[in-house]
Coordinates of C-alpha atoms and ligand atoms in Angstrom, one line a residue:
X126 CA 0.0 0.0 0.0
X127 CA 1.4 3.4 -0.9
X128 CA 2.2 5.7 2.1
X129 CA -0.4 8.3 0.6
X130 CA -3.2 5.7 0.8
X131 CA -2.2 4.5 4.3
X132 CA -1.8 8.1 5.5
X133 CA -5.2 9.1 4.1
X134 CA -7.0 6.0 5.5
X135 CA -9.0 6.6 8.6
X136 CA -9.5 10.4 8.1
X137 CA -11.6 10.1 5.0
X138 CA -15.1 10.5 6.1
X139 CA -16.6 11.1 2.5
X140 CA -15.1 13.4 0.2
X141 CA -16.6 14.6 -3.2
X142 CA -13.9 14.4 -5.6
X143 CA -13.5 15.2 -9.4
X144 CA -11.3 12.2 -10.5
X145 CA -10.8 9.4 -13.2
X146 CA -12.4 6.0 -12.7
X147 CA -11.0 3.1 -14.7
X148 CA -12.9 -0.1 -15.0
X149 CA -11.4 -3.2 -16.6
X150 CA -13.0 -6.6 -16.9
X151 CA -12.0 -9.9 -18.7
X152 CA -14.3 -10.7 -21.4
X153 CA -16.3 -14.0 -21.0
X154 CA -14.3 -15.0 -18.0
X155 CA -16.9 -17.3 -16.5
X156 CA -16.8 -19.5 -19.7
X157 CA -13.1 -19.8 -18.9
X158 CA -13.6 -21.1 -15.3
X159 CA -17.0 -22.7 -15.1
X160 CA -15.8 -26.1 -15.3
X161 CA -12.7 -25.7 -13.0
X162 CA -12.2 -26.1 -9.1
X163 CA -12.2 -22.9 -7.0
X164 CA -8.4 -23.0 -6.7
X165 CA -7.7 -23.6 -10.2
X166 CA -10.4 -20.9 -11.3
X167 CA -8.5 -18.4 -9.2
X168 CA -5.0 -19.2 -10.6
X169 CA -6.3 -19.3 -14.1
X170 CA -7.2 -15.6 -13.8
X171 CA -4.7 -14.4 -11.4
X172 CA -1.9 -13.6 -13.9
X173 CA -4.5 -11.2 -15.6
X174 CA -5.3 -9.5 -12.4
X175 CA -1.6 -9.1 -11.4
X176 CA -1.2 -7.5 -14.9
X177 CA -4.2 -5.1 -14.1
X178 CA -3.1 -4.1 -10.5
X179 CA 0.6 -3.5 -11.8
X180 CA -0.5 -1.1 -14.5
X181 CA -2.9 0.8 -12.3
X182 CA -0.1 1.3 -9.7
X183 CA 2.6 2.2 -12.0
X184 CA 0.3 5.0 -13.2
X185 CA -0.1 6.2 -9.7
X186 CA -3.7 4.9 -9.6
X187 CA -5.2 3.0 -6.6
X188 CA -7.4 -0.2 -6.9
X189 CA -10.6 0.5 -5.4
X190 CA -12.3 -2.8 -5.8
X191 CA -11.3 -6.2 -7.3
X192 CA -13.6 -9.0 -8.7
X193 CA -12.5 -12.3 -9.7
X194 CA -11.9 -11.0 -13.3
X195 CA -11.5 -7.2 -13.1
X196 CA -11.0 -4.1 -11.2
X197 CA -12.3 -0.5 -10.6
X198 CA -9.2 1.8 -10.1
X199 CA -9.1 5.7 -9.1
X200 CA -7.0 8.2 -10.4
X201 CA -6.4 11.5 -8.6
X202 CA -7.3 9.9 -5.1
X203 CA -6.9 10.0 -2.3
X204 CA -4.8 13.0 -3.0
X205 CA -5.9 15.0 -6.1
X206 CA -3.7 15.1 -9.2
X207 CA -4.5 17.4 -11.9
X208 CA -3.0 14.5 -14.4
X209 CA -5.8 12.1 -13.3
X210 CA -7.2 11.5 -16.8
X211 CA -3.7 11.1 -18.4
X212 CA -2.6 8.9 -15.7
X213 CA -5.8 6.6 -16.2
X214 CA -5.5 6.6 -19.9
X215 CA -1.8 5.6 -19.6
X216 CA -2.7 2.9 -17.1
X217 CA -5.5 1.5 -19.5
X218 CA -2.9 1.2 -22.3
X219 CA -0.4 -0.4 -20.2
X220 CA -3.0 -2.8 -18.7
X221 CA -4.0 -3.9 -22.1
X222 CA -0.3 -4.3 -23.2
X223 CA 0.4 -6.3 -20.1
X224 CA -2.5 -8.7 -20.8
X225 CA -1.4 -9.2 -24.3
X226 CA 2.0 -10.0 -23.0
X227 CA 0.6 -13.0 -21.1
X228 CA 0.2 -14.5 -24.4
X229 CA -3.1 -16.4 -23.6
X230 CA -5.3 -16.5 -26.5
X231 CA -8.4 -17.0 -24.3
X232 CA -7.8 -13.7 -22.0
X233 CA -9.4 -10.6 -23.6
X234 CA -9.8 -7.4 -21.6
X235 CA -12.1 -4.5 -21.9
X236 CA -11.6 -1.1 -20.4
X237 CA -13.5 2.0 -19.6
X238 CA -12.2 5.2 -18.4
X239 CA -14.2 8.3 -17.1
X240 CA -13.5 11.4 -15.4
X241 CA -16.5 12.8 -13.2
X242 CA -17.5 13.6 -9.8
X243 CA -17.6 10.7 -7.2
X244 CA -17.9 10.7 -3.3
X245 CA -14.9 8.7 -2.2
X246 CA -15.0 7.2 1.3
X247 CA -13.4 4.3 3.2
X248 CA -15.8 1.4 4.0
X249 CA -14.7 -0.8 6.8
X250 CA -15.8 -4.4 6.2
X251 CA -15.4 -7.4 8.5
X252 CA -11.9 -8.3 7.2
X253 CA -10.7 -5.3 5.1
X254 CA -11.4 -1.8 4.3
X255 CA -12.0 -0.5 0.9
X256 CA -11.6 3.1 -0.6
X257 CA -14.7 3.3 -2.4
X258 CA -16.0 5.7 -5.0
X259 CA -19.8 6.0 -5.5
X260 CA -22.1 8.0 -7.8
X261 CA -23.4 7.8 -11.4
X262 CA -19.7 8.2 -12.8
X263 CA -18.9 4.8 -11.7
X264 CA -21.9 3.3 -13.4
X265 CA -21.1 5.2 -16.5
X266 CA -17.5 3.9 -16.6
X267 CA -19.0 0.3 -16.0
X268 CA -21.2 0.8 -19.1
X269 CA -18.3 1.9 -21.2
X270 CA -16.2 -1.0 -20.2
X271 CA -18.8 -3.4 -21.0
X272 CA -19.6 -2.1 -24.4
X273 CA -15.9 -2.1 -25.4
X274 CA -14.6 -4.7 -27.9
X275 CA -11.8 -7.1 -26.8
X276 CA -8.6 -5.4 -26.1
X277 CA -10.4 -1.9 -26.7
X278 CA -10.3 1.2 -24.3
X279 CA -13.3 3.5 -24.3
X280 CA -13.3 7.0 -22.9
X281 CA -15.8 9.4 -22.0
X282 CA -16.0 12.9 -23.3
X283 CA -14.8 14.5 -20.2
X284 CA -11.7 12.1 -19.9
X285 CA -11.0 12.9 -23.7
X286 CA -11.0 16.6 -23.1
X287 CA -8.8 16.5 -20.2
X288 CA -6.2 14.3 -21.7
X289 CA -6.3 15.2 -25.5
X290 CA -3.0 16.3 -26.7
X291 CA -0.9 14.1 -24.4
X292 CA -3.2 11.2 -25.2
X293 CA -4.3 10.6 -28.8
X294 CA -8.1 9.6 -29.2
X295 CA -10.3 8.3 -32.0
X296 CA -13.8 9.8 -32.1
X297 CA -16.4 7.0 -32.1
X298 CA -20.1 7.3 -33.0
X299 CA -22.1 8.2 -29.9
X300 CA -23.4 5.0 -27.8
X301 CA -26.7 4.3 -26.2
X302 CA -25.9 3.0 -22.9
X303 CA -28.1 1.1 -20.5
X304 CA -29.6 3.5 -18.0
X305 CA -28.3 6.7 -19.6
X306 CA -31.3 8.1 -21.8
X307 CA -29.4 10.3 -24.2
X308 CA -26.6 9.1 -26.6
X309 CA -23.4 9.3 -25.0
X310 CA -20.3 10.6 -26.9
X311 CA -17.5 8.0 -26.9
X312 CA -13.8 8.1 -27.8
X313 CA -11.3 5.2 -28.1
X314 CA -7.9 5.6 -26.5
X315 CA -5.2 5.0 -29.1
X316 CA -1.8 5.8 -27.5
X317 CA 0.3 8.3 -25.5
X318 CA 1.2 11.0 -28.2
X319 CA 4.7 11.8 -26.6
X320 CA 4.0 15.4 -26.6
X321 CA 5.0 17.7 -23.5
X322 CA 2.3 19.3 -21.6
X323 CA 3.4 22.6 -23.3
X324 CA 3.6 21.1 -26.8
X325 CA -0.1 19.7 -26.3
X326 CA -1.2 23.1 -25.0
X327 CA 0.4 25.0 -27.8
X328 CA -0.6 22.7 -30.5
X329 CA -4.3 23.4 -29.7
X330 CA -3.9 27.1 -30.4
X331 CA -2.3 29.8 -28.1
X332 CA -3.9 33.2 -27.4
X333 CA -2.0 36.3 -28.1
X334 CA 0.8 36.9 -25.6
X335 CA -0.2 39.6 -23.0
X336 CA 1.6 41.4 -20.0
X337 CA 4.6 39.7 -18.2
X338 CA 6.8 42.6 -19.5
X339 CA 8.7 42.8 -16.0
X340 CA 9.4 39.0 -16.0
X341 CA 10.5 39.2 -19.7
X342 CA 12.9 42.0 -18.8
X343 CA 14.5 40.1 -15.8
X344 CA 15.0 37.2 -18.1
X345 CA 16.6 39.7 -20.7
X346 CA 19.0 41.0 -18.1
X347 CA 20.1 37.4 -17.1
X348 CA 20.7 36.7 -20.9
X349 CA 22.7 39.8 -21.0
X350 CA 24.9 38.7 -18.2
X351 CA 25.8 35.6 -20.1
X352 CA 29.6 36.1 -21.5
X353 CA 32.4 33.8 -20.6
X354 CA 30.5 32.5 -17.7
X355 CA 26.8 31.8 -17.6
X356 CA 23.6 32.3 -15.3
X357 CA 20.8 30.1 -13.7
X358 CA 17.3 31.6 -13.9
X359 CA 14.1 30.0 -12.8
X360 CA 10.3 30.9 -13.5
X361 CA 8.3 29.3 -10.6
X362 CA 4.5 29.5 -10.1
X363 CA 1.5 27.4 -9.5
X364 CA -0.3 25.4 -12.3
X365 CA -1.6 27.3 -15.1
X366 CA 0.0 30.6 -14.3
X367 CA 1.9 31.0 -17.5
X368 CA 5.4 29.6 -16.6
X369 CA 5.8 27.7 -20.0
X370 CA 4.4 30.5 -22.1
X371 CA 6.8 33.2 -20.4
X372 CA 10.0 31.1 -20.9
X373 CA 8.9 29.9 -24.6
X374 CA 8.2 33.5 -25.4
X375 CA 11.6 34.4 -24.2
X376 CA 13.5 31.5 -25.7
X377 CA 11.8 32.0 -29.2
X378 CA 13.1 35.6 -29.1
X379 CA 16.7 34.2 -28.3
X380 CA 16.4 31.9 -31.0
X381 CA 15.8 34.7 -33.5
X382 CA 19.0 36.4 -32.0
X383 CA 21.0 33.1 -33.0
X384 CA 21.1 31.5 -29.6
X385 CA 21.4 27.8 -29.4
X386 CA 18.4 26.3 -27.6
X387 CA 18.6 22.8 -25.7
X388 CA 15.4 21.8 -24.1
X389 CA 13.7 18.9 -22.2
X390 CA 10.9 18.6 -19.6
X391 CA 9.9 16.5 -16.9
X392 CA 6.8 14.4 -17.5
X393 CA 4.3 12.9 -15.0
X394 CA 4.1 9.6 -16.9
X395 CA 7.9 9.3 -16.9
X396 CA 8.6 10.1 -13.1
X397 CA 9.7 6.4 -12.6
X398 CA 11.4 6.1 -15.9
X399 CA 15.1 6.2 -15.2
X400 CA 16.8 9.3 -17.3
X401 CA 13.7 10.0 -19.1
X402 CA 14.4 13.7 -18.9
X403 CA 18.0 13.3 -19.6
X404 CA 17.2 11.4 -22.9
X405 CA 15.2 14.2 -23.9
X406 CA 18.2 16.7 -23.2
X407 CA 20.5 14.6 -25.2
X408 CA 18.3 14.2 -28.1
X409 CA 17.8 18.0 -28.2
X410 CA 21.7 18.6 -27.8
X411 CA 22.5 16.0 -30.4
X412 CA 20.2 17.5 -33.1
X413 CA 21.9 17.5 -36.5
X414 CA 22.0 21.4 -36.5
X415 CA 24.1 21.4 -33.3
X416 CA 27.8 21.2 -34.0
X417 CA 29.2 18.1 -32.1
X418 CA 32.4 16.5 -33.4
X419 CA 32.3 12.9 -32.0
X420 CA 35.9 12.7 -31.8
X421 CA 36.9 16.2 -30.9
X422 CA 38.7 16.5 -27.8
X423 CA 36.9 17.7 -24.9
X424 CA 38.0 20.2 -21.8
X425 CA 41.2 19.2 -20.1
X426 CA 39.5 18.1 -17.0
X427 CA 37.2 15.9 -18.9
X428 CA 40.0 14.1 -21.0
X429 CA 41.8 13.4 -17.6
X430 CA 38.9 11.0 -16.7
X431 CA 39.9 7.4 -16.9
X432 CA 36.3 6.6 -17.8
X433 CA 36.4 8.7 -20.9
X434 CA 36.4 5.4 -23.1
X435 CA 32.9 4.4 -21.6
X436 CA 31.4 7.8 -22.6
X437 CA 30.0 6.6 -25.8
X438 CA 28.3 3.5 -24.0
X439 CA 27.1 5.9 -21.4
X440 CA 25.4 8.0 -23.7
X441 CA 23.9 5.3 -25.9
X442 CA 22.5 3.6 -22.6
X443 CA 20.6 7.0 -21.7
X444 CA 19.4 7.1 -25.4
X445 CA 18.3 3.4 -25.1
X446 CA 20.7 2.6 -27.9
X447 CA 22.3 -0.9 -28.0
X448 CA 25.6 -0.9 -25.9
X449 CA 28.2 -3.2 -27.4
X450 CA 30.9 -2.4 -24.7
X451 CA 31.2 -5.3 -22.3
X452 CA 32.6 -3.1 -19.7
X453 CA 29.5 -1.2 -19.4
X454 CA 27.4 -3.9 -18.6
X455 CA 29.9 -5.0 -15.8
X456 CA 30.0 -1.5 -14.2
X457 CA 28.4 -1.0 -10.6
X458 CA 25.2 1.3 -10.8
X459 CA 27.1 4.2 -8.9
X460 CA 30.0 4.0 -11.2
X461 CA 27.7 4.1 -14.2
X462 CA 26.1 7.0 -13.0
X463 CA 29.3 8.8 -12.5
X464 CA 30.2 8.0 -16.1
X465 CA 27.1 9.1 -17.4
X466 CA 27.6 12.5 -15.5
X467 CA 30.9 12.8 -17.0
X468 CA 29.8 11.9 -20.5
X469 CA 26.8 14.2 -20.6
X470 CA 29.0 17.1 -19.2
X471 CA 31.6 16.5 -21.7
X472 CA 29.1 16.3 -24.6
X473 CA 27.3 19.4 -23.5
X474 CA 30.6 21.3 -23.1
X475 CA 31.4 20.7 -26.5
X476 CA 27.9 21.7 -27.8
X477 CA 27.8 25.0 -25.9
X478 CA 31.2 26.1 -26.5
X479 CA 30.4 27.2 -30.1
X480 CA 27.8 30.0 -29.3
X481 CA 25.5 31.3 -26.4
X482 CA 23.1 28.7 -25.3
X483 CA 20.0 28.4 -23.4
X484 CA 19.4 25.1 -21.6
X485 CA 15.6 25.1 -21.0
X486 CA 14.6 22.6 -18.3
X487 CA 10.8 22.5 -17.9
X488 CA 8.4 21.0 -15.0
X489 CA 11.3 20.1 -12.8
X490 CA 8.4 18.9 -10.4
X491 CA 8.2 15.7 -12.5
X492 CA 11.8 15.0 -13.0
X493 CA 12.8 11.4 -12.6
X494 CA 15.5 10.8 -9.8
X495 CA 18.3 9.6 -12.0
X496 CA 18.0 12.7 -14.2
X497 CA 17.8 14.8 -11.2
X498 CA 21.1 13.8 -10.1
X499 CA 22.8 14.4 -13.5
X500 CA 21.1 17.8 -13.9
X501 CA 22.4 18.9 -10.5
X502 CA 25.9 18.1 -11.5
X503 CA 25.4 20.0 -14.9
X504 CA 24.6 23.1 -13.2
X505 CA 28.2 24.0 -12.6
X506 CA 28.7 24.4 -16.2
X507 CA 26.9 27.7 -15.9
X508 CA 29.8 29.0 -13.8
X509 CA 32.4 28.7 -16.7
X510 CA 30.5 28.8 -20.0
X511 CA 28.3 30.9 -22.1
X512 CA 25.3 29.2 -20.9
X513 CA 21.8 30.5 -19.6
X514 CA 20.1 27.7 -17.6
X515 CA 16.4 28.4 -17.6
X516 CA 14.2 26.2 -15.3
X517 CA 10.5 26.1 -14.4
X518 CA 8.7 24.2 -11.7
X519 CA 5.5 24.6 -9.7
X520 CA 5.7 26.5 -6.5
X521 CA 5.1 23.6 -4.1
X522 CA 8.0 21.5 -5.4
X523 CA 11.2 23.6 -5.2
X524 CA 14.2 21.0 -5.8
X525 CA 16.2 21.2 -2.8
X526 CA 19.6 20.9 -4.6
X527 CA 18.9 24.4 -6.1
X528 CA 18.9 25.9 -2.5
X529 CA 22.7 26.3 -2.5
X530 CA 23.1 27.5 -6.0
X531 CA 22.9 31.3 -7.2
X532 CA 19.6 31.1 -8.9
X533 CA 17.6 34.2 -10.2
X534 CA 14.1 33.1 -9.2
X535 CA 11.1 34.8 -10.9
X536 CA 7.7 34.3 -9.3
X537 CA 4.8 34.4 -11.4
X538 CA 1.6 35.7 -9.9
X539 CA -1.8 36.2 -11.6
X540 CA -1.9 38.5 -14.7
X541 CA -2.4 42.2 -13.9
X542 CA -5.9 43.5 -14.4
X543 CA -5.0 45.2 -17.8
X544 CA -3.2 42.0 -19.1
X545 CA -6.0 39.8 -18.0
X546 CA -8.7 42.2 -19.9
X547 CA -6.5 42.1 -22.8
X548 CA -6.6 38.2 -22.9
X549 CA -10.2 38.2 -22.6
X550 CA -10.7 40.7 -25.3
X551 CA -8.5 38.6 -27.5
X552 CA -10.6 35.5 -26.6
X553 CA -14.0 36.8 -26.8
X554 CA -13.7 40.0 -28.8
X555 CA -14.7 43.4 -27.8
X556 CA -18.4 43.6 -28.1
X557 CA -19.9 45.7 -25.2
X558 CA -22.8 43.4 -24.4
X559 CA -19.9 41.1 -23.0
X560 CA -18.4 43.5 -20.6
X561 CA -20.4 42.3 -17.6
X562 CA -19.8 38.8 -18.4
X563 CA -15.8 39.5 -18.7
X564 CA -15.9 41.3 -15.4
X565 CA -17.5 38.1 -13.7
X566 CA -14.9 35.8 -15.5
X567 CA -12.1 38.0 -14.3
X568 CA -13.2 37.9 -10.7
X569 CA -13.9 34.4 -10.7
X570 CA -10.8 33.1 -12.3
X571 CA -8.1 35.1 -10.1
X572 CA -6.8 36.4 -13.3
X573 CA -4.9 33.1 -13.8
X574 CA -4.3 32.8 -17.5
X575 CA -5.2 29.1 -17.7
X576 CA -8.5 29.5 -16.0
X577 CA -9.3 32.6 -18.1
X578 CA -8.8 30.5 -21.2
X579 CA -10.7 27.5 -20.2
X580 CA -13.9 29.4 -18.8
X581 CA -13.8 31.7 -22.1
X582 CA -13.5 28.5 -24.3
X583 CA -16.3 26.9 -22.5
X584 CA -18.3 30.0 -23.2
X585 CA -17.5 30.3 -26.8
X586 CA -18.3 26.4 -27.3
X587 CA -21.6 26.8 -25.6
X588 CA -22.5 30.0 -27.6
X589 CA -21.6 28.0 -30.9
X590 CA -23.8 25.2 -29.9
X591 CA -26.4 27.9 -29.1
X592 CA -26.8 26.8 -25.6
X593 CA -26.3 30.4 -24.3
X594 CA -28.7 33.4 -25.0
X595 CA -27.6 36.8 -23.8
X596 CA -24.1 37.2 -22.4
X597 CA -25.4 38.1 -19.0
X598 CA -27.7 35.2 -18.4
X599 CA -25.0 32.8 -19.9
X600 CA -22.7 33.2 -16.7
X601 CA -25.4 31.0 -15.0
X602 CA -24.9 28.3 -17.4
X603 CA -21.0 28.4 -17.2
X604 CA -19.2 25.7 -14.8
X605 CA -15.7 25.4 -13.4
X606 CA -14.1 23.6 -16.4
X607 CA -12.7 20.1 -15.5
X608 CA -9.2 21.2 -16.1
X609 CA -9.5 24.1 -13.7
X610 CA -11.2 21.8 -11.1
X611 CA -8.2 19.5 -11.2
X612 CA -5.7 22.2 -10.6
X613 CA -7.6 23.7 -7.6
X614 CA -8.4 20.3 -6.3
X615 CA -4.7 19.3 -6.2
X616 CA -3.7 22.6 -4.6
X617 CA -6.2 22.2 -1.8
X618 CA -5.2 18.6 -1.3
X619 CA -1.5 19.6 -0.6
X620 CA -2.6 21.7 2.3
X621 CA -2.5 20.8 5.8
X622 CA -5.7 19.6 7.4
X623 CA -6.3 22.8 9.2
X624 CA -5.8 24.9 6.3
X625 CA -8.2 22.8 4.2
X626 CA -10.8 23.0 7.0
X627 CA -10.4 26.8 7.0
X628 CA -10.8 27.1 3.3
X629 CA -13.8 24.7 3.2
X630 CA -15.5 26.9 5.8
X631 CA -14.6 30.1 4.0
X632 CA -16.2 28.6 0.8
X633 CA -19.4 27.8 2.5
X634 CA -19.7 31.4 4.0
X635 CA -19.3 32.7 0.2
X636 CA -16.7 34.8 -1.8
X637 CA -17.2 38.0 0.0
X638 CA -16.6 36.6 3.4
X639 CA -14.8 38.9 6.0
X640 CA -12.2 37.8 8.1
X641 CA -14.2 38.9 11.1
X642 CA -17.0 36.4 10.4
X643 CA -14.6 33.7 9.7
X644 CA -12.7 34.4 13.0
X645 CA -15.9 34.3 14.8
X646 CA -16.9 30.9 13.3
X647 CA -13.3 29.4 13.9
X648 CA -12.5 30.9 17.2
X649 CA -9.2 32.1 15.7
X650 CA -7.8 35.7 16.6
X651 CA -8.4 37.7 13.2
X652 CA -4.8 38.8 12.7
X653 CA -3.7 35.0 13.0
X654 CA -6.5 34.1 10.7
X655 CA -5.7 36.9 8.2
X656 CA -1.9 35.9 8.0
X657 CA -3.1 32.2 7.3
X658 CA -5.4 33.2 4.4
X659 CA -2.7 35.6 2.9
X660 CA -0.2 32.7 3.0
X661 CA -2.7 30.5 1.4
X662 CA -2.7 33.0 -1.5
X663 CA -6.4 33.0 -1.5
X664 CA -7.5 36.3 -0.2
X665 CA -7.0 39.9 -1.5
X666 CA -7.8 43.1 -0.1
X667 CA -9.9 45.6 -2.3
X668 CA -11.3 48.9 -1.1
X669 CA -9.9 48.0 2.6
X670 CA -12.1 44.8 2.6
X671 CA -10.7 41.2 2.5
X672 CA -12.4 38.6 0.1
X673 CA -11.3 35.5 -1.4
X674 CA -9.4 36.4 -4.5
X675 CA -10.2 33.3 -6.8
X676 CA -14.0 32.5 -6.3
X677 CA -13.4 29.2 -8.5
X678 CA -11.7 28.1 -5.3
X679 CA -14.8 28.2 -2.9
X680 CA -17.0 26.7 -5.6
X681 CA -14.6 23.8 -6.0
X682 CA -14.4 23.4 -2.4
X683 CA -18.2 23.5 -1.9
X684 CA -18.4 20.8 -4.5
X685 CA -15.9 18.8 -2.2
X686 CA -17.8 18.8 1.0
X687 CA -20.1 15.8 1.7
X688 CA -23.6 17.2 2.1
X689 CA -23.7 16.0 5.7
X690 CA -21.3 18.7 6.6
X691 CA -23.6 21.7 5.4
X692 CA -25.9 21.6 8.1
X693 CA -23.3 21.7 10.9
X694 CA -21.5 24.5 9.2
X695 CA -24.6 26.5 8.9
X696 CA -25.4 25.9 12.5
X697 CA -22.1 27.2 13.5
X698 CA -22.5 30.3 11.5
X699 CA -26.0 31.0 13.1
X700 CA -24.5 30.6 16.7
X701 CA -22.0 33.1 15.6
X702 CA -24.7 35.5 14.9
X703 CA -24.6 35.7 11.2
Ligands
ATP47 N1 0.9 36.2 -20.6 C1 0.1 35.2 -21.3 N2 -0.6 35.8 -22.4 C2 -1.6 34.8 -23.0 N3 -1.7 33.6 -22.7 C3 -1.0 33.3 -21.7 C4 -0.1 33.8 -20.9 N4 0.3 33.1 -19.9 C5 -0.3 31.9 -20.0 N5 -1.1 32.1 -21.0 C6 -1.9 30.7 -21.5 O1 -2.3 30.1 -20.5 C7 -2.3 28.6 -20.5 C8 -1.6 28.1 -19.2 O2 -0.1 28.5 -19.4 P1 1.1 27.6 -19.3 O3 1.0 26.3 -19.9 O4 2.3 28.7 -19.5 O5 1.0 27.5 -17.7 P2 2.1 26.8 -16.7 O6 2.4 27.7 -15.6 O7 3.2 26.4 -17.4 O8 1.1 25.6 -16.2 P3 1.8 24.2 -15.8 O9 2.3 24.2 -14.5 O10 0.5 23.3 -15.8 O11 2.8 23.6 -16.7 C9 -1.6 28.3 -21.9 O12 -2.7 28.0 -22.9 C10 -1.0 29.7 -22.2 O13 -0.7 30.0 -23.6
MG48 MG1 4.1 24.6 -17.9

């Protein structure tokens, strides 16, 4: 059992969660075992069940329920993860692959994946406890599974919309599913596309770049400092705040000025894959236009290394190429790592000596452990080479090894009002009848660019579909897009229990809640409460009054509260005299 599961056990009273459910089942398994003894029947199906469990756990899912011939698994629980749909599709593909590898012509698996709301809670049975998810979403995913063909993975529209780009889907004709009156849109999961999150986002179309002048100037100044020696800079912020957009805008400008760009990124699907990020770094550095001469002498320091003969083998092993050198196979893991570090350093050293280079390493919060060790060792290149190292990571995952390095940290907050307005104008146009709607979108998205884009896109698609009438009324038909739900939910889940409870309470009291009211309900001194809320980055002060700055947040929280809590909270507010 993973630590997160055991830690979460016992304290989950029942929580409404937006996550992805996977349901898998062996087709006609009863026919396979009906003639067998119970022991034989179990061992006949056990390899398939092991394959299913392994696939789920490798993609950070948890098995909620297991039958003799299939299982239900949850992704994004007990702790939220905004990648839950991608992880579930990855697990489904891996599950089908593993069953095929069993080479048993009678074993055919069908899989369904669906993202939706469930109420998740721990059920204590006589001999075990189960982390169970309930609600229509679970029924729907079972229907998807049961209508899939052998070896097929069927996904719902919500799952497809969350994972598309990173996962490739094929649209199928809508299906009539038992218990669901309307035709249900349906997609087949085909493969993992191999695109990074940023590439997936950018291929679906980017809005015009707005604001961020200060941050771009800071990066410009860092680039100007690159001469005989280099500089390390990092753009840090919460999910969807615009880290990738800022660094890519800046790096594209450097490219125009003949800078060389080497790039790689962490990937949530590859955190457990050794050297996954380093492989991408090497592929980028070794592209044909980059002038590496294979037998050219490296630095004196590098040539002094006794392991230099093993460098080609080291690079090939990271690149998943065949390694012929028998000495490589015999090397101890720790020595291998040291040789890999030397080999990569030496290779990079040669690539970057020709002209100013930016080494862009994105999403360090998803870097695999082995690459992290090498990347840490590579940072010293910036001290003596014309190299700008540009890093991004999400606020909550600062890499520890960066603490002792001289890094220019650029923190991204929400867009300023003028830029956020401009972004909305670009997305929705400037018709005056949209002004009130735009003001509401800005208030409710906390001026976070991803949230603005997603809400605006939802409005546009509903308008195209003729579902919204006048702009003012259309606000009521908008929901928090699933992408935004996922991001907020995972931020909340990482908070300490007390902070979560505080936010939940604030959400019930509404977006304009005053600290005095909260203080009265929580019995916490107002000053202490205010500083807690500031540190949670969810409160702002306007016109001398404090209120929640991102009202998507309370709505999400509200959705997460089990209904049983509402009455208790209301009673408390009443006793507090409000
Ligand atoms: N300044 C901006 N102008 C216009 N669009 C922006 C701006 N900043 C971000 N966006 C858009 O918002 C979306 C999210 O931005 P981005 O992918 O850069 O976020 P991120 O911080 O890298 O998120 P994650 O942590 O998930 O990688 C993208 O579609 C991006 O184009
Ligand atoms: Mg990004």
